[in-house]
PDB file of C-alpha atoms in Angstrom:
ATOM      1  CA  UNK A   1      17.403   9.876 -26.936  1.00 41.00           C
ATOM      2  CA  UNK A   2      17.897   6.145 -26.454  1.00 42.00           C
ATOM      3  CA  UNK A   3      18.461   4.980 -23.056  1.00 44.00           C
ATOM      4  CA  UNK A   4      19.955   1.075 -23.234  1.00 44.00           C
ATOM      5  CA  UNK A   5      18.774  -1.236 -19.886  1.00 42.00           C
ATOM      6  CA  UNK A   6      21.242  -4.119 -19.453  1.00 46.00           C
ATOM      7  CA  UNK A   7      20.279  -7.005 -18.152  1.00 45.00           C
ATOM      8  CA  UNK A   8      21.614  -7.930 -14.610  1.00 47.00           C
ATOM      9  CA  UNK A   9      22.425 -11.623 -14.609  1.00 50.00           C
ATOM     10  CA  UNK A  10      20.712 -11.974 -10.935  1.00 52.00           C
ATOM     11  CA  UNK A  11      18.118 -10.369 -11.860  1.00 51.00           C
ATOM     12  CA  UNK A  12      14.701 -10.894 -13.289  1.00 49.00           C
ATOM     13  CA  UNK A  13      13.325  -9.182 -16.181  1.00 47.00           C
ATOM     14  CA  UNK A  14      10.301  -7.824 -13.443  1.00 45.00           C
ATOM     15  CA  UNK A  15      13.285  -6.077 -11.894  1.00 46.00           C
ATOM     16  CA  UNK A  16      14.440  -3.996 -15.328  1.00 48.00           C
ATOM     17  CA  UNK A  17      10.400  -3.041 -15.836  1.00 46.00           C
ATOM     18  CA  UNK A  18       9.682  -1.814 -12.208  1.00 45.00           C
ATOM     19  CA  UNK A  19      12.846  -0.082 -12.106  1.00 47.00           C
ATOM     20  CA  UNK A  20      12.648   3.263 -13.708  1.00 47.00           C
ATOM     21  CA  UNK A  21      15.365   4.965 -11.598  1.00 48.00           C
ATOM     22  CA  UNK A  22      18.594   3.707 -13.535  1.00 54.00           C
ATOM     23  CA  UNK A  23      17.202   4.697 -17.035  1.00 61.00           C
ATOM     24  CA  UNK A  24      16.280   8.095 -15.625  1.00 60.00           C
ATOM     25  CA  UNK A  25      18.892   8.474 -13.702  1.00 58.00           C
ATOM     26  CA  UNK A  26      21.084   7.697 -16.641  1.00 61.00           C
ATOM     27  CA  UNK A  27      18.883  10.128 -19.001  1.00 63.00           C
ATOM     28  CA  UNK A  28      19.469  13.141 -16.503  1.00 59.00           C
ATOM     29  CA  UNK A  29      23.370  12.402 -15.955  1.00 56.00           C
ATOM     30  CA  UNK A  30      23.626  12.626 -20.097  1.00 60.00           C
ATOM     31  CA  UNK A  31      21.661  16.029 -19.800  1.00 60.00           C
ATOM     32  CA  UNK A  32      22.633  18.033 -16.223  1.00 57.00           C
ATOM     33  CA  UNK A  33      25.845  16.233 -15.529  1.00 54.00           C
ATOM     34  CA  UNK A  34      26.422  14.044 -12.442  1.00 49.00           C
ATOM     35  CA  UNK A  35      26.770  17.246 -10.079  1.00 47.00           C
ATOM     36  CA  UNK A  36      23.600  18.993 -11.156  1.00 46.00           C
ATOM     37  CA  UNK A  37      21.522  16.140 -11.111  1.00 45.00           C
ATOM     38  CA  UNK A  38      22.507  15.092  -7.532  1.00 44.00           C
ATOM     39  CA  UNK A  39      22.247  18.665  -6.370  1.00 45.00           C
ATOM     40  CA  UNK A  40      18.086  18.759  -7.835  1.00 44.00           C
ATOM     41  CA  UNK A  41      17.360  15.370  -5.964  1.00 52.00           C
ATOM     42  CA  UNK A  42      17.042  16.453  -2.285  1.00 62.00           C
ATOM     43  CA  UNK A  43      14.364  14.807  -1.379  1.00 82.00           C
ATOM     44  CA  UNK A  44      14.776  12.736   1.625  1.00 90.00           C
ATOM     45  CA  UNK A  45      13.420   9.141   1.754  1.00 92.00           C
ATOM     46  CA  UNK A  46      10.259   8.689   3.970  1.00 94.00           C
ATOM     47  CA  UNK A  47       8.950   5.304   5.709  1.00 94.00           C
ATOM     48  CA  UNK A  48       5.781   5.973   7.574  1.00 94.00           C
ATOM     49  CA  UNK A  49       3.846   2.811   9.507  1.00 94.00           C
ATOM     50  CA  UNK A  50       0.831   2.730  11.609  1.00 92.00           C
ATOM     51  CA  UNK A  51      -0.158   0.555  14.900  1.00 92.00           C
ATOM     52  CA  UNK A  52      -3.167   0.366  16.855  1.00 89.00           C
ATOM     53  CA  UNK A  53      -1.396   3.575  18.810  1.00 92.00           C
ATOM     54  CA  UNK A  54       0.659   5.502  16.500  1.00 93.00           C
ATOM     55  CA  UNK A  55       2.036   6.304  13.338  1.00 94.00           C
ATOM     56  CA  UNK A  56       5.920   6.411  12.979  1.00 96.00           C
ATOM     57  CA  UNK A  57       7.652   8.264  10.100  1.00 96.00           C
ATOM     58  CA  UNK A  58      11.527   7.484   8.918  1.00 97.00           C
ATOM     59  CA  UNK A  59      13.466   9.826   7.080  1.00 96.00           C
ATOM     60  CA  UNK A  60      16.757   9.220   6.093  1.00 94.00           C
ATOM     61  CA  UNK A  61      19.045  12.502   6.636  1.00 93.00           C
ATOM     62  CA  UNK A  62      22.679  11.624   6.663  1.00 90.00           C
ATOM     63  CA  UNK A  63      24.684  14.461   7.260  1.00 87.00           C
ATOM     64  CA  UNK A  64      22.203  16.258   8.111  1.00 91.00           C
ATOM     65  CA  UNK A  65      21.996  18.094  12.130  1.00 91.00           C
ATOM     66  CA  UNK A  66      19.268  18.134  14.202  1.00 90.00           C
ATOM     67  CA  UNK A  67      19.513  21.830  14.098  1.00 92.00           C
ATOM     68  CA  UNK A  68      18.778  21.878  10.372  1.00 93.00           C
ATOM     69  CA  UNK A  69      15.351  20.595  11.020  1.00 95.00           C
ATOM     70  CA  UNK A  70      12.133  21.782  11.007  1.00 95.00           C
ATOM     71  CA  UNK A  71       9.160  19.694  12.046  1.00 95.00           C
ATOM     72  CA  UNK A  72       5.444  21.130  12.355  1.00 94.00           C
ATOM     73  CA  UNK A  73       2.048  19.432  12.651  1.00 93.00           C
ATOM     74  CA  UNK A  74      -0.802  21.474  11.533  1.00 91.00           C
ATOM     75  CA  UNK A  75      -4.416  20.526   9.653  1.00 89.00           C
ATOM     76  CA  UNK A  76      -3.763  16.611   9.875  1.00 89.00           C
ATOM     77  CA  UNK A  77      -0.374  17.148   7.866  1.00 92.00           C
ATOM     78  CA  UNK A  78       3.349  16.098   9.100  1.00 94.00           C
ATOM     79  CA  UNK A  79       5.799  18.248   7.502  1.00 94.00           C
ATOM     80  CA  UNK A  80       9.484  18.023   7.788  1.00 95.00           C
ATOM     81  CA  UNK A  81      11.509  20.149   6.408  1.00 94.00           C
ATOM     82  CA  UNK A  82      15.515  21.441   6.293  1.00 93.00           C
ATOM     83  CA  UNK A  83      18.521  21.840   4.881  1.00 91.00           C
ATOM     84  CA  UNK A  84      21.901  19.702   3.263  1.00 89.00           C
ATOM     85  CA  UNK A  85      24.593  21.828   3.090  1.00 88.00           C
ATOM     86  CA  UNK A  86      27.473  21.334   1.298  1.00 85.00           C
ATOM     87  CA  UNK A  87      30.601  19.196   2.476  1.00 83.00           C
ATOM     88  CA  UNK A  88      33.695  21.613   2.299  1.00 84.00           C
ATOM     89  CA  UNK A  89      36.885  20.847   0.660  1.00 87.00           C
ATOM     90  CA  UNK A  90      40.129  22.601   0.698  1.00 89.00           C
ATOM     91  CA  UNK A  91      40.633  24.963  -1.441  1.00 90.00           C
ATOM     92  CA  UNK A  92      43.439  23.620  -3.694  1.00 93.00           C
ATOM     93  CA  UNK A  93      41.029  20.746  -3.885  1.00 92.00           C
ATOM     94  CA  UNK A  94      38.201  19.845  -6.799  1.00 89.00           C
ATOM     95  CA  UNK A  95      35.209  17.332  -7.063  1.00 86.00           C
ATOM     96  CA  UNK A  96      36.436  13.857  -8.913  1.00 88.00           C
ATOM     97  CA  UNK A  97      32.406  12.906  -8.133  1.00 86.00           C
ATOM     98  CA  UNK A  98      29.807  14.869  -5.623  1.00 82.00           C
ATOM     99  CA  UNK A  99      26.527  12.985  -5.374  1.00 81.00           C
ATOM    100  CA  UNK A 100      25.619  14.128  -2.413  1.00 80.00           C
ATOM    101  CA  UNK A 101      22.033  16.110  -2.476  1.00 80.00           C
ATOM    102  CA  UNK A 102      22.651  19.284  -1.062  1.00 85.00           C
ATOM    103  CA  UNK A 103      19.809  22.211  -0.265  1.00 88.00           C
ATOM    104  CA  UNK A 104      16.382  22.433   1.251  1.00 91.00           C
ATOM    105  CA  UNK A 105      13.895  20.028   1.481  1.00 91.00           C
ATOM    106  CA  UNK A 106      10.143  19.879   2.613  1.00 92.00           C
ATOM    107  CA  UNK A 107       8.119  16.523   2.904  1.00 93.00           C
ATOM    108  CA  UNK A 108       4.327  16.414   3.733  1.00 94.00           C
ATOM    109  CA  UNK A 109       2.694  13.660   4.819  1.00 92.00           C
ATOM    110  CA  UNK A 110      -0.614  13.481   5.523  1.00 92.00           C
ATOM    111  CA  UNK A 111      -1.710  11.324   8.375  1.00 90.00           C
ATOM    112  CA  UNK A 112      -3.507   8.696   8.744  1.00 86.00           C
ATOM    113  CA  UNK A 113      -5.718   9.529  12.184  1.00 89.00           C
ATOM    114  CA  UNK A 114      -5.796  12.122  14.717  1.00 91.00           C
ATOM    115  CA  UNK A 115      -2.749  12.998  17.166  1.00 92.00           C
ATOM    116  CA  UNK A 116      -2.164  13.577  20.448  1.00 92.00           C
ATOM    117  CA  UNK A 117      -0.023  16.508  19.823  1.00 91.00           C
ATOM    118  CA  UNK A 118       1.171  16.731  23.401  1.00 91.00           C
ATOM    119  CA  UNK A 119       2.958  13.028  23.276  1.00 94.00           C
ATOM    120  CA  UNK A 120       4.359  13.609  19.681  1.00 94.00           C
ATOM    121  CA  UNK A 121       8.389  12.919  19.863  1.00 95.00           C
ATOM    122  CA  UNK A 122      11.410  13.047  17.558  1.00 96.00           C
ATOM    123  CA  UNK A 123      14.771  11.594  17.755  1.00 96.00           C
ATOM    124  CA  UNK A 124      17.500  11.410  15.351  1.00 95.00           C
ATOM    125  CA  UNK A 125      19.893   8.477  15.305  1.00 94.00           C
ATOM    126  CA  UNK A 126      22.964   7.699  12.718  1.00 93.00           C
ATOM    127  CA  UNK A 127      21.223  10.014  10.301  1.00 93.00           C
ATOM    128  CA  UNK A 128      17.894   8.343  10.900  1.00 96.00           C
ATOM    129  CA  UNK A 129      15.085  10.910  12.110  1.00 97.00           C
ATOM    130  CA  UNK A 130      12.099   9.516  13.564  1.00 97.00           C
ATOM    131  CA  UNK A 131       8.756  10.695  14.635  1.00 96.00           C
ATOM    132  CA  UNK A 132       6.511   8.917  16.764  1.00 96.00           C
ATOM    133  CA  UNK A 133       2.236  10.351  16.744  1.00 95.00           C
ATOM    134  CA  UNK A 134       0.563   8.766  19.065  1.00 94.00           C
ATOM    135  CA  UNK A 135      -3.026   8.503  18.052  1.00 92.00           C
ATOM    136  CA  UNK A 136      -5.758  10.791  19.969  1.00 88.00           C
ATOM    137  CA  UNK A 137      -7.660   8.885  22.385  1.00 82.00           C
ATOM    138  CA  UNK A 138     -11.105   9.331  19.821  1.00 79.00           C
ATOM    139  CA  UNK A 139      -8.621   7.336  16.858  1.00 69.00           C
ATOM    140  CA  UNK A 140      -7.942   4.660  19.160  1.00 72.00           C
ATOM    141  CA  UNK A 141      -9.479   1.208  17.833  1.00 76.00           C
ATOM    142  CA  UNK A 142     -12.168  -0.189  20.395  1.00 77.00           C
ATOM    143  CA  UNK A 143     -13.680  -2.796  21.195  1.00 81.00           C
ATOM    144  CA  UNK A 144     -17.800  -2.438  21.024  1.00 84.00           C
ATOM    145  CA  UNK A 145     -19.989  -4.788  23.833  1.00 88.00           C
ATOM    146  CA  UNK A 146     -23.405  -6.055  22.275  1.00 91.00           C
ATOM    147  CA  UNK A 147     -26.012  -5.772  25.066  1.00 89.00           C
TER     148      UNK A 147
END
């Protein structure tokens, strides 16, 4: 199979090389069908960033309630995990297009330093679900005297 990259006219050609998503994406639609592939790509996105006193991790999970979530810390790994479920639609109703990634999902992240598992928090906020791991007291950076 041939899959055809046109050329964006605001964009350079470094954009079409580093990104692999439309062609795929493309590919897979020709193959599973719009539905099918959407439903296989539930895999929420993940920002994770570090300060001198914790990590925070991002995950974007529209649509998705707090109740639906699992988060555990164990062996120096973050994992988050859930479910999507489906939107409902009436019943004399069909699907014209349904991207929306439905099922479970499970991300592991393995972090950077040691936590203080007692401080750890979580918040979710227009679909946004954040954790905050403060650093263990031993991870912290320090400052070494000469004598």
């Amino acid at each position: 199979m041939f899959v055809r990259i046109a050329r964006h006219p605001h964009r350079s050609i470094f954009h079409e090389l580093f990104d692999v998503e439309s062609p795929v994406d493309s590919m897979m639609h020709s193959f599973l069908g719009d539905t099918a592939f959407s439903r296989h790509r539930s895999r929420p996105a993940v920002d994770v960033s570090e300060s001198d006193n914790e990590s925070a991790v991002l995950m974007e999970l529209p649509g998705v309630g707090k109740d639906d979530i699992s988060i555990t810390l164990n062996d120096g790994k973050l994992t988050i995990s859930g479910e999507r479920k489906q939107t409902a639609i009436p019943d004399n109703a069909k699907w014209l297009r349904n991207e929306t990634s439905v099922g479970e999902f499970s991300r592991t992240i393995a972090l950077p330093h040691q936590v203080d598992v007692s401080k750890v928090n979580a918040e979710m906020n227009d679909g946004i679900l954040k954790v905050t791991l403060p650093k263990a007291e031993e991870a912290r950076p320090r400052e070494v005297k000469i004598r």
